[in-house]
Amino acid sequence: MNANEYRRVMQLKPGDERRYALAERGVLIMADEIDGSASYSVALDFMYRHLFEANVPIWLFLNSPGGDVGQGFAIFDLMKALTAAGCEVNVLGVGYVASMATAIMQAGTKRYSFPNTQFLVHQVRQVLPFFKSEEVNEGRERQQEMDRINDIAMKIIADRVGMDLDEIKKLSEKKDYWLDAQSAKRFGTNGLIDEIVTEFPF
């Protein structure tokens, strides 16, 4: 695929040349809330790499407050599919890596962080509309579904860091569990990150 075809497939607009230049070298940026748009953009980048440049290591620049859990699962699964196919997908955490972004980071082949990056582990949250009427059974069903989704998100983190699921749920119960880079490296047996860097690792 030539440069013009890449621009068309990736829906690059005039002025996106810097993104294109970085993508050519395998550097992808996720620096916003995780939503459908972010998931779609990342999926395009990942699928292109898988089909046309699987031998080029991917470096995901991650600076996100978190966001939609379902879209986060989509990004996580895409990263795992790439690594299962033999593609290296490394992650560099910058600024804030919070909530669902922390789970996404655990799919990285290697997980890097700058010294001042802040990490957040907490349980799944749901925003409810004001004055919404709900029957008792509906409330129970909604809570059961939230518990199910929460277990998936927490297990993603627990499995990579080498921590028991119940332990990580207890740590994040009723509060936001913030960690600096040093604490993130010591979190669990394997850490939320593998290495703290002061220079770009790519």
GROMACS .gro file of C-alpha atoms in nm:
model
  202
    1MET     CA    1   0.000   0.000   0.000
    2ASN     CA    2   0.146   0.334  -0.105
    3ALA     CA    3   0.129   0.663   0.085
    4ASN     CA    4  -0.180   0.790  -0.098
    5GLU     CA    5  -0.372   0.469  -0.033
    6TYR     CA    6  -0.272   0.483   0.334
    7ARG     CA    7  -0.403   0.838   0.364
    8ARG     CA    8  -0.734   0.733   0.212
    9VAL     CA    9  -0.776   0.421   0.429
   10MET     CA   10  -0.676   0.601   0.749
   11GLN     CA   11  -0.900   0.897   0.661
   12LEU     CA   12  -0.616   1.144   0.701
   13LYS     CA   13  -0.702   1.505   0.634
   14PRO     CA   14  -0.475   1.785   0.515
   15GLY     CA   15  -0.256   1.879   0.810
   16ASP     CA   16  -0.233   1.523   0.940
   17GLU     CA   17   0.111   1.474   0.788
   18ARG     CA   18   0.279   1.451   1.127
   19ARG     CA   19   0.046   1.171   1.229
   20TYR     CA   20   0.123   0.995   0.901
   21ALA     CA   21   0.498   1.036   0.950
   22LEU     CA   22   0.474   0.888   1.301
   23ALA     CA   23   0.245   0.606   1.189
   24GLU     CA   24   0.497   0.514   0.919
   25ARG     CA   25   0.740   0.441   1.202
   26GLY     CA   26   0.483   0.252   1.405
   27VAL     CA   27   0.410   0.532   1.654
   28LEU     CA   28   0.037   0.566   1.730
   29ILE     CA   29  -0.121   0.818   1.966
   30MET     CA   30  -0.419   0.777   2.197
   31ALA     CA   31  -0.444   1.102   2.391
   32ASP     CA   32  -0.809   1.148   2.476
   33GLU     CA   33  -1.111   0.985   2.634
   34ILE     CA   34  -1.179   0.628   2.524
   35ASP     CA   35  -1.494   0.632   2.313
   36GLY     CA   36  -1.624   0.499   1.985
   37SER     CA   37  -1.419   0.745   1.782
   38ALA     CA   38  -1.095   0.654   1.960
   39SER     CA   39  -1.169   0.282   1.925
   40TYR     CA   40  -1.241   0.320   1.553
   41SER     CA   41  -0.923   0.517   1.491
   42VAL     CA   42  -0.709   0.267   1.680
   43ALA     CA   43  -0.876  -0.025   1.501
   44LEU     CA   44  -0.788   0.128   1.163
   45ASP     CA   45  -0.426   0.173   1.265
   46PHE     CA   46  -0.395  -0.175   1.416
   47MET     CA   47  -0.561  -0.354   1.124
   48TYR     CA   48  -0.340  -0.172   0.876
   49ARG     CA   49  -0.030  -0.278   1.069
   50HIS     CA   50  -0.149  -0.638   1.087
   51LEU     CA   51  -0.225  -0.665   0.717
   52PHE     CA   52   0.056  -0.463   0.564
   53GLU     CA   53   0.337  -0.402   0.813
   54ALA     CA   54   0.322  -0.676   1.076
   55ASN     CA   55   0.702  -0.674   1.105
   56VAL     CA   56   0.709  -0.310   1.224
   57PRO     CA   57   0.682  -0.282   1.606
   58ILE     CA   58   0.394  -0.064   1.725
   59TRP     CA   59   0.448   0.203   1.989
   60LEU     CA   60   0.124   0.324   2.146
   61PHE     CA   61   0.154   0.666   2.314
   62LEU     CA   62  -0.115   0.644   2.585
   63ASN     CA   63  -0.240   0.951   2.772
   64SER     CA   64  -0.605   0.898   2.863
   65PRO     CA   65  -0.847   0.956   3.152
   66GLY     CA   66  -1.028   0.635   3.061
   67GLY     CA   67  -1.380   0.622   2.924
   68ASP     CA   68  -1.624   0.372   2.779
   69VAL     CA   69  -1.558   0.021   2.910
   70GLY     CA   70  -1.689  -0.160   2.602
   71GLN     CA   71  -1.470   0.046   2.368
   72GLY     CA   72  -1.178  -0.018   2.601
   73PHE     CA   73  -1.238  -0.393   2.576
   74ALA     CA   74  -1.235  -0.359   2.197
   75ILE     CA   75  -0.895  -0.187   2.199
   76PHE     CA   76  -0.754  -0.437   2.451
   77ASP     CA   77  -0.869  -0.735   2.243
   78LEU     CA   78  -0.728  -0.585   1.923
   79MET     CA   79  -0.390  -0.540   2.091
   80LYS     CA   80  -0.395  -0.899   2.219
   81ALA     CA   81  -0.486  -1.025   1.872
   82LEU     CA   82  -0.190  -0.837   1.724
   83THR     CA   83   0.054  -0.976   1.980
   84ALA     CA   84  -0.087  -1.328   1.930
   85ALA     CA   85  -0.013  -1.285   1.558
   86GLY     CA   86   0.349  -1.204   1.641
   87CYS     CA   87   0.333  -0.824   1.624
   88GLU     CA   88   0.509  -0.632   1.900
   89VAL     CA   89   0.279  -0.371   2.058
   90ASN     CA   90   0.458  -0.161   2.319
   91VAL     CA   91   0.289   0.108   2.529
   92LEU     CA   92   0.434   0.433   2.665
   93GLY     CA   93   0.222   0.584   2.944
   94VAL     CA   94   0.232   0.963   2.960
   95GLY     CA   95   0.047   1.212   3.180
   96TYR     CA   96  -0.256   1.021   3.305
   97VAL     CA   97  -0.325   0.654   3.241
   98ALA     CA   98  -0.652   0.618   3.426
   99SER     CA   99  -0.939   0.377   3.464
  100MET     CA  100  -0.995   0.180   3.141
  101ALA     CA  101  -0.668   0.312   2.999
  102THR     CA  102  -0.487   0.127   3.279
  103ALA     CA  103  -0.650  -0.197   3.162
  104ILE     CA  104  -0.558  -0.125   2.799
  105MET     CA  105  -0.195  -0.075   2.899
  106GLN     CA  106  -0.184  -0.433   3.027
  107ALA     CA  107  -0.213  -0.563   2.669
  108GLY     CA  108   0.125  -0.414   2.580
  109THR     CA  109   0.418  -0.639   2.495
  110LYS     CA  110   0.632  -0.402   2.699
  111ARG     CA  111   0.487  -0.132   2.922
  112TYR     CA  112   0.683   0.189   2.970
  113SER     CA  113   0.613   0.504   3.170
  114PHE     CA  114   0.764   0.846   3.210
  115PRO     CA  115   0.858   0.933   3.572
  116ASN     CA  116   0.561   1.163   3.638
  117THR     CA  117   0.287   0.955   3.479
  118GLN     CA  118  -0.006   0.892   3.714
  119PHE     CA  119  -0.209   0.571   3.711
  120LEU     CA  120  -0.561   0.505   3.836
  121VAL     CA  121  -0.722   0.173   3.922
  122HIS     CA  122  -1.088   0.178   4.016
  123GLN     CA  123  -1.398  -0.029   3.973
  124VAL     CA  124  -1.640   0.016   3.685
  125ARG     CA  125  -1.873   0.314   3.716
  126GLN     CA  126  -2.207   0.386   3.557
  127VAL     CA  127  -2.356   0.728   3.503
  128LEU     CA  128  -2.727   0.722   3.575
  129PRO     CA  129  -2.978   0.984   3.459
  130PHE     CA  130  -3.147   1.190   3.728
  131PHE     CA  131  -3.498   1.091   3.835
  132LYS     CA  132  -3.490   0.766   3.641
  133SER     CA  133  -3.761   0.532   3.762
  134GLU     CA  134  -3.657   0.171   3.803
  135GLU     CA  135  -3.823  -0.141   3.936
  136VAL     CA  136  -3.647  -0.348   4.202
  137ASN     CA  137  -3.571  -0.632   3.961
  138GLU     CA  138  -3.429  -0.387   3.709
  139GLY     CA  139  -3.196  -0.249   3.973
  140ARG     CA  140  -3.078  -0.598   4.067
  141GLU     CA  141  -3.020  -0.691   3.703
  142ARG     CA  142  -2.827  -0.370   3.639
  143GLN     CA  143  -2.609  -0.432   3.944
  144GLN     CA  144  -2.542  -0.791   3.838
  145GLU     CA  145  -2.439  -0.673   3.493
  146MET     CA  146  -2.209  -0.407   3.639
  147ASP     CA  147  -2.050  -0.670   3.864
  148ARG     CA  148  -1.993  -0.896   3.564
  149ILE     CA  149  -1.831  -0.621   3.357
  150ASN     CA  150  -1.629  -0.504   3.656
  151ASP     CA  151  -1.488  -0.854   3.707
  152ILE     CA  152  -1.371  -0.862   3.345
  153ALA     CA  153  -1.195  -0.525   3.371
  154MET     CA  154  -1.039  -0.606   3.708
  155LYS     CA  155  -0.924  -0.950   3.588
  156ILE     CA  156  -0.745  -0.795   3.291
  157ILE     CA  157  -0.533  -0.595   3.532
  158ALA     CA  158  -0.502  -0.869   3.795
  159ASP     CA  159  -0.378  -1.129   3.547
  160ARG     CA  160  -0.101  -0.907   3.409
  161VAL     CA  161   0.022  -0.769   3.740
  162GLY     CA  162   0.009  -1.108   3.911
  163MET     CA  163  -0.249  -1.024   4.174
  164ASP     CA  164  -0.555  -1.209   4.300
  165LEU     CA  165  -0.881  -1.072   4.159
  166ASP     CA  166  -1.040  -1.031   4.502
  167GLU     CA  167  -0.733  -0.844   4.626
  168ILE     CA  168  -0.737  -0.587   4.347
  169LYS     CA  169  -1.114  -0.542   4.385
  170LYS     CA  170  -1.069  -0.476   4.756
  171LEU     CA  171  -0.793  -0.219   4.690
  172SER     CA  172  -1.017  -0.027   4.452
  173GLU     CA  173  -1.338  -0.061   4.651
  174LYS     CA  174  -1.518   0.266   4.738
  175LYS     CA  175  -1.223   0.480   4.624
  176ASP     CA  176  -0.993   0.578   4.342
  177TYR     CA  177  -0.661   0.399   4.382
  178TRP     CA  178  -0.395   0.635   4.243
  179LEU     CA  179  -0.034   0.533   4.185
  180ASP     CA  180   0.272   0.722   4.070
  181ALA     CA  181   0.515   0.556   3.830
  182GLN     CA  182   0.730   0.404   4.104
  183SER     CA  183   0.427   0.260   4.284
  184ALA     CA  184   0.286   0.134   3.954
  185LYS     CA  185   0.610  -0.055   3.887
  186ARG     CA  186   0.581  -0.226   4.227
  187PHE     CA  187   0.208  -0.300   4.197
  188GLY     CA  188   0.147  -0.674   4.232
  189THR     CA  189   0.414  -0.923   4.129
  190ASN     CA  190   0.468  -0.790   3.778
  191GLY     CA  191   0.367  -0.424   3.810
  192LEU     CA  192   0.130  -0.212   3.605
  193ILE     CA  193   0.439  -0.113   3.405
  194ASP     CA  194   0.770  -0.282   3.323
  195GLU     CA  195   1.005   0.014   3.309
  196ILE     CA  196   1.028   0.385   3.389
  197VAL     CA  197   1.209   0.583   3.121
  198THR     CA  198   1.326   0.942   3.085
  199GLU     CA  199   1.381   0.919   2.709
  200PHE     CA  200   1.167   0.786   2.427
  201PRO     CA  201   1.218   0.408   2.416
  202PHE     CA  202   1.170   0.397   2.039
   0.00000   0.00000   0.00000
